[in-house]
Short mmCIF file of C-alpha atoms in Angstrom, two decimals:
data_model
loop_
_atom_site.label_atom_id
_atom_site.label_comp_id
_atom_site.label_asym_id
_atom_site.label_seq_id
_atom_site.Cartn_x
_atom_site.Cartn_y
_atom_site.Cartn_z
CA UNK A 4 -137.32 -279.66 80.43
CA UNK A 5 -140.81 -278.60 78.96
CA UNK A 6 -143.48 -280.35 80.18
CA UNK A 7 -147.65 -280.10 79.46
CA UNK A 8 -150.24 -280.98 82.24
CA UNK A 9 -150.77 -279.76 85.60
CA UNK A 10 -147.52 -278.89 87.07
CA UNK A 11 -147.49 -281.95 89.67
CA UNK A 12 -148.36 -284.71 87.42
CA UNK A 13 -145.54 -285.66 84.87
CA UNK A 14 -142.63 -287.18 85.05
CA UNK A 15 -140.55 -284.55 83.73
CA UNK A 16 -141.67 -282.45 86.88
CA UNK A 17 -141.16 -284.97 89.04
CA UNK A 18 -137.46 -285.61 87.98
CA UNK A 19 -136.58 -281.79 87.91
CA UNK A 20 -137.61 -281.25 91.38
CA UNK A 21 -136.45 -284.20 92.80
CA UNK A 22 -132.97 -283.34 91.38
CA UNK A 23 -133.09 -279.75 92.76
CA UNK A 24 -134.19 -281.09 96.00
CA UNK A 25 -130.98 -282.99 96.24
CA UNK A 26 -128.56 -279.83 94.93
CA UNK A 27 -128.30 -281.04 91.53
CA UNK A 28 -127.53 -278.17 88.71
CA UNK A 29 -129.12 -277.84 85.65
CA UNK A 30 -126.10 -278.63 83.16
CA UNK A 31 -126.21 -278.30 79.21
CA UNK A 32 -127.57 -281.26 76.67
CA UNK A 33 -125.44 -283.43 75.19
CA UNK A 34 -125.68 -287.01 73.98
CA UNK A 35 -125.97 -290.18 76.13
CA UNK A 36 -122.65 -291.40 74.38
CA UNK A 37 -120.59 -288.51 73.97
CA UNK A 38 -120.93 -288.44 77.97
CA UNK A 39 -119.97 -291.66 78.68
CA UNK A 40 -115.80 -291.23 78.49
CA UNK A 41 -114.77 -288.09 79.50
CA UNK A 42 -117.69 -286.86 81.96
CA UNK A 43 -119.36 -290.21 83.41
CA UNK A 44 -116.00 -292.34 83.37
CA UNK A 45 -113.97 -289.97 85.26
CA UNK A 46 -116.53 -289.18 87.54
CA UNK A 47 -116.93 -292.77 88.45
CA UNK A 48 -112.94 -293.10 88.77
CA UNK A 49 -113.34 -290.08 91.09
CA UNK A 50 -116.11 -291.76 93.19
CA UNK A 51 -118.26 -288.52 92.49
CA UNK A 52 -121.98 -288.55 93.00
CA UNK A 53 -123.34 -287.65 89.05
CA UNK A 54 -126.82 -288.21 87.88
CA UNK A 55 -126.60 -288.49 83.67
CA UNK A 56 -129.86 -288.21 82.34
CA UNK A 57 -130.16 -288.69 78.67
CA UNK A 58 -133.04 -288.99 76.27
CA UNK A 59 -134.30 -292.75 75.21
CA UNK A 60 -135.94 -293.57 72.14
CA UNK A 61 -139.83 -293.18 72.64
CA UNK A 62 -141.66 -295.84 74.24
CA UNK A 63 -143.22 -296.88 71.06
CA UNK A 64 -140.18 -297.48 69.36
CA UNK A 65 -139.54 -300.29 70.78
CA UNK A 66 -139.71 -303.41 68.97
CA UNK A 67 -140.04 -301.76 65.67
CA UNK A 68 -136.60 -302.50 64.47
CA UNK A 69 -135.86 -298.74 63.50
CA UNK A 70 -132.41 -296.73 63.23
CA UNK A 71 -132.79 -294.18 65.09
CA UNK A 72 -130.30 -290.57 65.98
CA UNK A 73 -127.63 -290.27 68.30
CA UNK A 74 -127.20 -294.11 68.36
CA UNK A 75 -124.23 -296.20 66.70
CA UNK A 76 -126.78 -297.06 64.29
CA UNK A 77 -128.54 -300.31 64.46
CA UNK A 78 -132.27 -301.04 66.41
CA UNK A 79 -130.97 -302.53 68.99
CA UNK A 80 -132.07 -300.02 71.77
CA UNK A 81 -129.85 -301.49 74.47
CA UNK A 82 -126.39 -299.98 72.91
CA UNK A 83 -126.43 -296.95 74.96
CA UNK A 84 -126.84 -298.53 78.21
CA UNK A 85 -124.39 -301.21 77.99
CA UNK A 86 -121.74 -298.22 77.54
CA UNK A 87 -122.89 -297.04 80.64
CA UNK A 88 -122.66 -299.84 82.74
CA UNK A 89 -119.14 -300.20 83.00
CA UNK A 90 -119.40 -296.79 84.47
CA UNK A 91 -122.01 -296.20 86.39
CA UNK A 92 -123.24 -298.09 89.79
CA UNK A 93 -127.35 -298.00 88.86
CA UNK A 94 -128.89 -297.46 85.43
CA UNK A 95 -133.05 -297.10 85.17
CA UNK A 96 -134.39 -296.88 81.50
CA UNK A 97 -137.89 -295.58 82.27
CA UNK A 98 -140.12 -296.37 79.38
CA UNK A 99 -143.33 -296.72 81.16
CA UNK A 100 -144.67 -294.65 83.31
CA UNK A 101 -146.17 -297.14 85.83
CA UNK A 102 -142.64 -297.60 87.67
CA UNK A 103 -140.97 -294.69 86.92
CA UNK A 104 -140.99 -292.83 90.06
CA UNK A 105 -139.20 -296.04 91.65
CA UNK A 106 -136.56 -295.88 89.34
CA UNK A 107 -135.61 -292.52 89.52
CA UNK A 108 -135.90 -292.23 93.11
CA UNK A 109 -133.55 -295.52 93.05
CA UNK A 110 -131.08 -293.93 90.91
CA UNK A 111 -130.87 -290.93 92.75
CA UNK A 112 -130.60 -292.03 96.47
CA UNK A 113 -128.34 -295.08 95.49
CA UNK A 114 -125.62 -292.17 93.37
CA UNK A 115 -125.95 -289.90 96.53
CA UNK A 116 -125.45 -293.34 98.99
CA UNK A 117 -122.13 -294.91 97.33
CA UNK A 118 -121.23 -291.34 95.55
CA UNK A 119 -121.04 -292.87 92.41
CA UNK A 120 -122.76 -291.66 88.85
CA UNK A 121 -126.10 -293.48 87.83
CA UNK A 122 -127.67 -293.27 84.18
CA UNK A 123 -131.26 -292.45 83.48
CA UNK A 124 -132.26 -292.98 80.55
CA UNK A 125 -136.00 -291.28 79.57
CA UNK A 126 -138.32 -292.13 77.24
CA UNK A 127 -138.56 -288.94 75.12
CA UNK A 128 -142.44 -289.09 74.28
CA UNK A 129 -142.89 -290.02 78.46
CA UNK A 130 -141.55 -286.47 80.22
CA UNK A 131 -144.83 -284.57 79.79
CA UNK A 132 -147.70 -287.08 79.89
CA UNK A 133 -149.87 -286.73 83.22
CA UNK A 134 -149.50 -289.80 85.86
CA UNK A 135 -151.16 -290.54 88.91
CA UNK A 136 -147.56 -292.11 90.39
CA UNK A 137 -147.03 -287.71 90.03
CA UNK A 138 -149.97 -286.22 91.70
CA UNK A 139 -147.68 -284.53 94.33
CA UNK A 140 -144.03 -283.40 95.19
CA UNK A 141 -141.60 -285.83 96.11
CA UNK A 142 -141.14 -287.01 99.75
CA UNK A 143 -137.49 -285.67 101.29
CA UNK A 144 -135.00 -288.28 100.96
CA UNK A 145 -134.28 -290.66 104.19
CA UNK A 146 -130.93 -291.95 103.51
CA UNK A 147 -129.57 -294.36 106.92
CA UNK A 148 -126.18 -293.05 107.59
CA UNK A 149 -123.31 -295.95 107.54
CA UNK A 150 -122.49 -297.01 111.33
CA UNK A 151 -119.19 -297.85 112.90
CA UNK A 152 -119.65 -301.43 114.76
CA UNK A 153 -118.68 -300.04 117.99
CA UNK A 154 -116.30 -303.41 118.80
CA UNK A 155 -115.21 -303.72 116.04
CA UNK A 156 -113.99 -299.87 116.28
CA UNK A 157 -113.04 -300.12 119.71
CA UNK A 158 -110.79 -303.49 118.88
CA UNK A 159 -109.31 -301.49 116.08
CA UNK A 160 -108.05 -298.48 117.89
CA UNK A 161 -106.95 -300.33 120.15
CA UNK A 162 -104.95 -302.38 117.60
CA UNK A 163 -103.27 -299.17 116.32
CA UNK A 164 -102.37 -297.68 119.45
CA UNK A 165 -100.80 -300.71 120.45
CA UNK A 166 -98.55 -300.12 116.23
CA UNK A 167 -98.40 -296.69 117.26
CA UNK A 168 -96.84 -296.71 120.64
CA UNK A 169 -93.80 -298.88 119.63
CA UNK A 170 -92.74 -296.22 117.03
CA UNK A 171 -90.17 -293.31 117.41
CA UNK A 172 -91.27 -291.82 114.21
CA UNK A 173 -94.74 -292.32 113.22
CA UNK A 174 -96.38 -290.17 110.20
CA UNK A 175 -99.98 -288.94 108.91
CA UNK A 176 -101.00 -289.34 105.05
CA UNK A 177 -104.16 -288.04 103.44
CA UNK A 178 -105.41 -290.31 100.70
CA UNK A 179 -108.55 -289.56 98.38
CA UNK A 180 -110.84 -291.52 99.24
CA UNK A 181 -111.09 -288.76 102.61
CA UNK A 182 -113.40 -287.02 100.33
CA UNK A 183 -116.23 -289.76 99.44
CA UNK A 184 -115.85 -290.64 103.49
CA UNK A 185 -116.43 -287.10 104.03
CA UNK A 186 -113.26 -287.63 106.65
CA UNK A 187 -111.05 -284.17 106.00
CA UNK A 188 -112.03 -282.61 109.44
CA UNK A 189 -111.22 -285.58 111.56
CA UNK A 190 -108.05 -286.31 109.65
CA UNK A 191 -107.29 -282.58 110.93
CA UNK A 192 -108.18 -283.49 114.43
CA UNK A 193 -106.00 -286.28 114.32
CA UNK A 194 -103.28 -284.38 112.83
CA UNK A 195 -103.41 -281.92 115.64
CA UNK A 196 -103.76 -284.37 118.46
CA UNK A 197 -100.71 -286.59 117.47
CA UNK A 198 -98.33 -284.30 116.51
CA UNK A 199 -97.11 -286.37 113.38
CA UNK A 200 -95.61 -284.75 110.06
CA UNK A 201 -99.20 -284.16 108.27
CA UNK A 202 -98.43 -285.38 104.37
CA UNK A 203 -100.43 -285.86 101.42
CA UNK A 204 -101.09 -288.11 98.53
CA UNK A 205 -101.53 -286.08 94.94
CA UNK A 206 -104.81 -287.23 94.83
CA UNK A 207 -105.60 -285.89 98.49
CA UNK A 208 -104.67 -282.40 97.96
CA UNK A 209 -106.78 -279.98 98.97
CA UNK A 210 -108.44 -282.33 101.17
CA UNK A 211 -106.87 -281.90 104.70
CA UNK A 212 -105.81 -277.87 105.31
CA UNK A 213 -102.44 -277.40 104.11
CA UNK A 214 -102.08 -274.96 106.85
CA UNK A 215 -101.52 -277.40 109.49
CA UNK A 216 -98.53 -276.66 111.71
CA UNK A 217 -97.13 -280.05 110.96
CA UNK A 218 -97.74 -280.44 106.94
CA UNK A 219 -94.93 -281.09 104.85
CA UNK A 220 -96.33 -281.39 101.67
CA UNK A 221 -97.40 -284.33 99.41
CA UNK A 222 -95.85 -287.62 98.99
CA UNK A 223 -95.77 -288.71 95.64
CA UNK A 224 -92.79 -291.16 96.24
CA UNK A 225 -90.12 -289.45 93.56
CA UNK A 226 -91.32 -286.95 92.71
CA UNK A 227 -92.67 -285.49 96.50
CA UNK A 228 -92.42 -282.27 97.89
CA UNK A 229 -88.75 -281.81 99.08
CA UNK A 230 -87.66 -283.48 101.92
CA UNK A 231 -91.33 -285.22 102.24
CA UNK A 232 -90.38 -288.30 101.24
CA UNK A 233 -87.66 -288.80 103.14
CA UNK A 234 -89.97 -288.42 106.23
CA UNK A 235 -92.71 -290.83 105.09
CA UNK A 236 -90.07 -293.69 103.68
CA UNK A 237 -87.88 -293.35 106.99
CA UNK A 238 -90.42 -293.76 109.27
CA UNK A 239 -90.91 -296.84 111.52
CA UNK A 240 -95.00 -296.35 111.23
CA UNK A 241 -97.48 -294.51 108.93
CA UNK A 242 -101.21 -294.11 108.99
CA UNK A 243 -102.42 -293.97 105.32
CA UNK A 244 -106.02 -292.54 105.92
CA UNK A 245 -108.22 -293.33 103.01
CA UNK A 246 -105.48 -294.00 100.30
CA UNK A 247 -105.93 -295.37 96.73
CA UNK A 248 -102.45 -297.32 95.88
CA UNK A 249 -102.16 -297.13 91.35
CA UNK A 250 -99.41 -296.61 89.27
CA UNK A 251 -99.70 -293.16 89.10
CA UNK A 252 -99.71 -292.32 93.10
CA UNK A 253 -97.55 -294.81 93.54
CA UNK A 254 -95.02 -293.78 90.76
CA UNK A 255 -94.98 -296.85 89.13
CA UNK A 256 -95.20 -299.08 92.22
CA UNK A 257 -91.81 -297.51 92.90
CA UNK A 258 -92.47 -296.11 96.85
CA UNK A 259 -90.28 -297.31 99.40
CA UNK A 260 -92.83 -298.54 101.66
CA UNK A 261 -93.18 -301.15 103.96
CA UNK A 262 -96.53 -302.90 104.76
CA UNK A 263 -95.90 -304.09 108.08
CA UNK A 264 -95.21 -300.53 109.26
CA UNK A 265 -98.35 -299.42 107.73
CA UNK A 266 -101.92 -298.74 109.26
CA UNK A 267 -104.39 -298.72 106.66
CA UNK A 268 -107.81 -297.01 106.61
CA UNK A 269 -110.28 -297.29 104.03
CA UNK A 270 -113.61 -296.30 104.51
CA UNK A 271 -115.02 -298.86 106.26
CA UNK A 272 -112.37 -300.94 106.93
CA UNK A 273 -108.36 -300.88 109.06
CA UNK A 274 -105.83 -302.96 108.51
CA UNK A 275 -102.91 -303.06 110.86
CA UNK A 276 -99.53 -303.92 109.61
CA UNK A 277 -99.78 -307.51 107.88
CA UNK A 278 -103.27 -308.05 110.20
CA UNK A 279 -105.33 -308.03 111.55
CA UNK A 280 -107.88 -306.56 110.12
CA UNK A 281 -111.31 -304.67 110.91
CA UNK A 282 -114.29 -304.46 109.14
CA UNK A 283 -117.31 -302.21 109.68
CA UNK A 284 -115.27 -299.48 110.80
CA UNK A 285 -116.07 -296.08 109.41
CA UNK A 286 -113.11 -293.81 108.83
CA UNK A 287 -114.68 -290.90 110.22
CA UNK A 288 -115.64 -292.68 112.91
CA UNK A 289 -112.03 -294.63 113.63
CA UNK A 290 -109.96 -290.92 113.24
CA UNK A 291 -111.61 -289.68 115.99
CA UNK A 292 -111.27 -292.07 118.04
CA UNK A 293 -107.93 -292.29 117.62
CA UNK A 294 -107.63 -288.74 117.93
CA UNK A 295 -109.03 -288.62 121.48
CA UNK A 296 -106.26 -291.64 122.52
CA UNK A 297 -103.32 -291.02 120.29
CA UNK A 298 -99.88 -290.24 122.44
CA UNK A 299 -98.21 -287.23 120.81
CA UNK A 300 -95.38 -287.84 119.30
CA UNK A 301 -93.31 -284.59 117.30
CA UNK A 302 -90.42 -286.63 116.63
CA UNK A 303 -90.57 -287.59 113.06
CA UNK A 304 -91.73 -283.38 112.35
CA UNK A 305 -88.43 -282.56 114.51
CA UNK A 306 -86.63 -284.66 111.94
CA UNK A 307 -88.06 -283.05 109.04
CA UNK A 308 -86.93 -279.53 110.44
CA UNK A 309 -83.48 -280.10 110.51
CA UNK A 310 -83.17 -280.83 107.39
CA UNK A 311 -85.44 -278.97 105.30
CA UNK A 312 -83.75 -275.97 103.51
CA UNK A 313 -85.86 -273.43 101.91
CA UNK A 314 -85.42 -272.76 98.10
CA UNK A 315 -83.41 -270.46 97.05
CA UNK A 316 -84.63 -266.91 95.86
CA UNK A 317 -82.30 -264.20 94.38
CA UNK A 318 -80.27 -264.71 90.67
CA UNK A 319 -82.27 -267.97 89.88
CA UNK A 320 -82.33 -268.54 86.21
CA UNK A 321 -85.96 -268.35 84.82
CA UNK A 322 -87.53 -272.06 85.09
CA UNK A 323 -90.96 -273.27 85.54
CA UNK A 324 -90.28 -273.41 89.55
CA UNK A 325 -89.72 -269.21 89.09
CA UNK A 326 -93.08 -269.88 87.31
CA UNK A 327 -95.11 -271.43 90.05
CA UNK A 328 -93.15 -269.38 92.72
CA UNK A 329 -95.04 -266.11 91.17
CA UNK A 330 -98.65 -268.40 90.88
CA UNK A 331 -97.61 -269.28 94.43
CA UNK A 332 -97.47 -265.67 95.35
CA UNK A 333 -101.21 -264.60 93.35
CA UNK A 334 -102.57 -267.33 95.50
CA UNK A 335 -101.35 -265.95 98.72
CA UNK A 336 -102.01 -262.23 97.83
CA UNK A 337 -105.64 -263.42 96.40
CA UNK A 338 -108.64 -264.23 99.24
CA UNK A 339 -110.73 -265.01 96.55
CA UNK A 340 -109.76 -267.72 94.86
CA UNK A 341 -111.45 -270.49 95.98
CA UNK A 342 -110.11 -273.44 93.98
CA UNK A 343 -107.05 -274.43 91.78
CA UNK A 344 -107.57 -276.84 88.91
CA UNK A 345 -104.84 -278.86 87.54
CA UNK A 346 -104.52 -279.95 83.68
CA UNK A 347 -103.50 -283.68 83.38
CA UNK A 348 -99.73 -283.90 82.88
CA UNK A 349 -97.33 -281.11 83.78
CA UNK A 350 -99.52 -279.26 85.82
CA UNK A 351 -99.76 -282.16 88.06
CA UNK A 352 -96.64 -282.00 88.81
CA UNK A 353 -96.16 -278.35 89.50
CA UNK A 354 -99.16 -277.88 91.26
CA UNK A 355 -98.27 -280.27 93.89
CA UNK A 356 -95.87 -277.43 94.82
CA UNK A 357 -98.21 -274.91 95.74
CA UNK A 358 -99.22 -274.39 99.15
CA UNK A 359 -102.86 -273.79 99.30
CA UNK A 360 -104.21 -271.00 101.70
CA UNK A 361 -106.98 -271.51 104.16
CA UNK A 362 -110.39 -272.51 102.44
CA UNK A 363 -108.87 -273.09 98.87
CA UNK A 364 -109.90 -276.10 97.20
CA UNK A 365 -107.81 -278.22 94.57
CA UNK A 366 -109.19 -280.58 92.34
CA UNK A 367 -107.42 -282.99 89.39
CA UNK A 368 -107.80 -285.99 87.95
CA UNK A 369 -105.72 -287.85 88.78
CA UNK A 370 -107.03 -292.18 88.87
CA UNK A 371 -108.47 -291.45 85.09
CA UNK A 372 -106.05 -288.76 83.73
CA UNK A 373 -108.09 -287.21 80.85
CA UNK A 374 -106.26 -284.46 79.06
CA UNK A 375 -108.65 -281.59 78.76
CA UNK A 376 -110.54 -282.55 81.65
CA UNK A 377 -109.73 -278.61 83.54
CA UNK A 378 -111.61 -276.56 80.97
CA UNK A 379 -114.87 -278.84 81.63
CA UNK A 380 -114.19 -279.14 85.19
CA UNK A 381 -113.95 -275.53 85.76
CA UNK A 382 -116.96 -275.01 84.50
CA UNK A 383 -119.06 -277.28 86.38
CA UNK A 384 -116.91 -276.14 89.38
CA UNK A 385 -117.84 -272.76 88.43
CA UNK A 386 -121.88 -273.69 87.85
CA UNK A 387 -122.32 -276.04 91.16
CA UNK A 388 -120.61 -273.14 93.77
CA UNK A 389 -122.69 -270.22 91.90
CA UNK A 390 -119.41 -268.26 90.50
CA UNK A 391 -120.72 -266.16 87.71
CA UNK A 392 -117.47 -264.67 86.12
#
């Protein structure tokens, strides 16, 4: 953004360091609407941290009753950001400078606190004009990290040990929501520690490592992994660790699950069985705890050996699984391929087959299932970890 004045006194300045302070990419223009669906919607679905920043009309325009570009064309200036509110958890329309530096630094902090998108919307004629509020760089951001309320986490672990203990054939599933919880690691130390089959929503993959000793693949009700959802449904307890429960991960509500054999945790929150449940608990916090208490227990993964059979190799007629089998192997034989992105719709499916090596990310969309969405996530994968080619 070109601005005029001494570099530490406009708005414009202000707003492009304190993005960079926080990570954020430069990313190419585009209008505040045609963002809204495909980029601001599915980020907010995905509970991703996105800052949109669009251009407003200039501060003088208001009032004036004028029709003005990139709008649905009448004067009333306000069209743009009620689109945006459905979709985004803070919006600031700065068109005076006299409180802009509070709303920006609102809208910042509050998308990097609940990892949500906001919506800025700027003033055109307002980026380069000097301001006192400006006169010097932006102080580092002091956000207080979320706290477990230690008896209310103690009460809960307790709680599920207690679930845990009567089972012969507990089991471990990764939801999504491990991600915005920032969770994968002490899902993984769980995993380890209890010895349960290690299985994963669709939405979750990529999130815990797939390399686990105990993994068995992704539970998707139906349509799972082989032999994973025979595990998960046949067991007497499972610990769903950050799960989102829609149509689509649930296969049309069609999973054979029980709730009162079910510990959920949500990211600030358990629920054990039918109740009770505990608030103020923060998943990262709970897993570990329960990793340092859990009993080990291998007998649900001892089930799942004896009857998995591997696939079958030699004279198979050529099929999409022959397909994947060959992506499978280009993964395996490739160290540097550091994420797989899956197209809405088939490639869900097929993906979920591929066992991801060490360090290999995975990303779809799967809660608001654009088609198209890979070719613009790729590239903004590609932009924010610095791959060039």
């Amino acid at each position: 953004m070109e601005t005029t004045g001494s570099p530490k006194e406009t708005l414009g300045r202000h707003l492009a360091r304190r993005l960079v302070q926080v990570g954020v990419s430069d990313v190419p223009p585009r209008g505040g609407l045609n963002a809204v669906t495909f980029t601001v919607g599915g980020a907010y679905s995905e509970n991703l941290p996105l800052v949109c920043i669009v251009g407003g009309p200039n501060s003088n325009d208001y009032g004036t009753n004028r029709i003005l570009h990139h709008t649905i064309g009448l004067p009333d200036f306000s069209q743009e950001l009620r689109c945006f509110q459905p979709v985004t958890i803070y919006q600031a329309v700065v068109n005076n400078l006299d409180d802009a530096h509070e709303q920006i630094d609102r809208a910042v902090s509050t998308a990097i606190r609940e990892s949500k998108p906001v919506y800025i919307s700027v003033s055109c004629n307002l980026p380069g004009v000097p301001h006192p509020t400006f006169s010097r760089d932006p102080v580092p951001y002091f956000l207080s990290p979320k706290l477990s309320n230690q008896a209310s986490l103690h009460a809960a672990v307790d709680a599920t040990l207690a679930f845990l203990d009567k089972a012969v054939k507990p089991v471990l599933v990764a939801g999504p929501k491990l991600r915005v919880a920032k969770a994968g690691e002490a899902f993984a130390d769980l995993a380890e520690a209890s010895g349960y089959p290690v299985a994963a929503m669709p939405s979750a993959k990529g999130l815990v490592p797939e390399t686990l000793p105990r993994y068995i693949g992704t539970y998707w009700g139906e349509v799972s992994t082989a032999f994973c959802a025979e595990i998960v449904e046949s067991a007497d307890a499972y610990v769903f660790a950050g799960p989102i429960f829609n149509d689509y991960s649930s296969v049309g509500y069609s999973c054979l699950l029980n709730k009162e054999k079910a510990v959920v945790v949500q990211p600030d929150r358990v629920t054990v069985g039918n109740g009770p449940a505990f608030g103020c608990v923060v998943i990262k916090d709970f897993l570990a705890e329960l990793a340092s208490r859990v009993t080990k227990n291998t007998t649900a993964f001892d089930n799942y050996k004896r009857i998995f059979v591997p696939e079958c190799e030699a004279g198979e007629p050529l099929r999409v699984n022959v397909l994947f089998k060959h992506i499978q192997r280009m993964i395996n034989n490739n160290a540097e391929i550091g994420a797989v992105m899956a197209e809405t719709g088939d490639s869900w499916f097929n993906c979920q087959k591929l066992r991801l090596p060490e360090g290999c990310g995975y990303e779809f969309q799967m809660q608001y299932g654009s088609i198209g969405w890979s070719v613009g996530a790729l590239l903004g994968y590609a932009l924010g970890t610095g791959v060039s080619r």
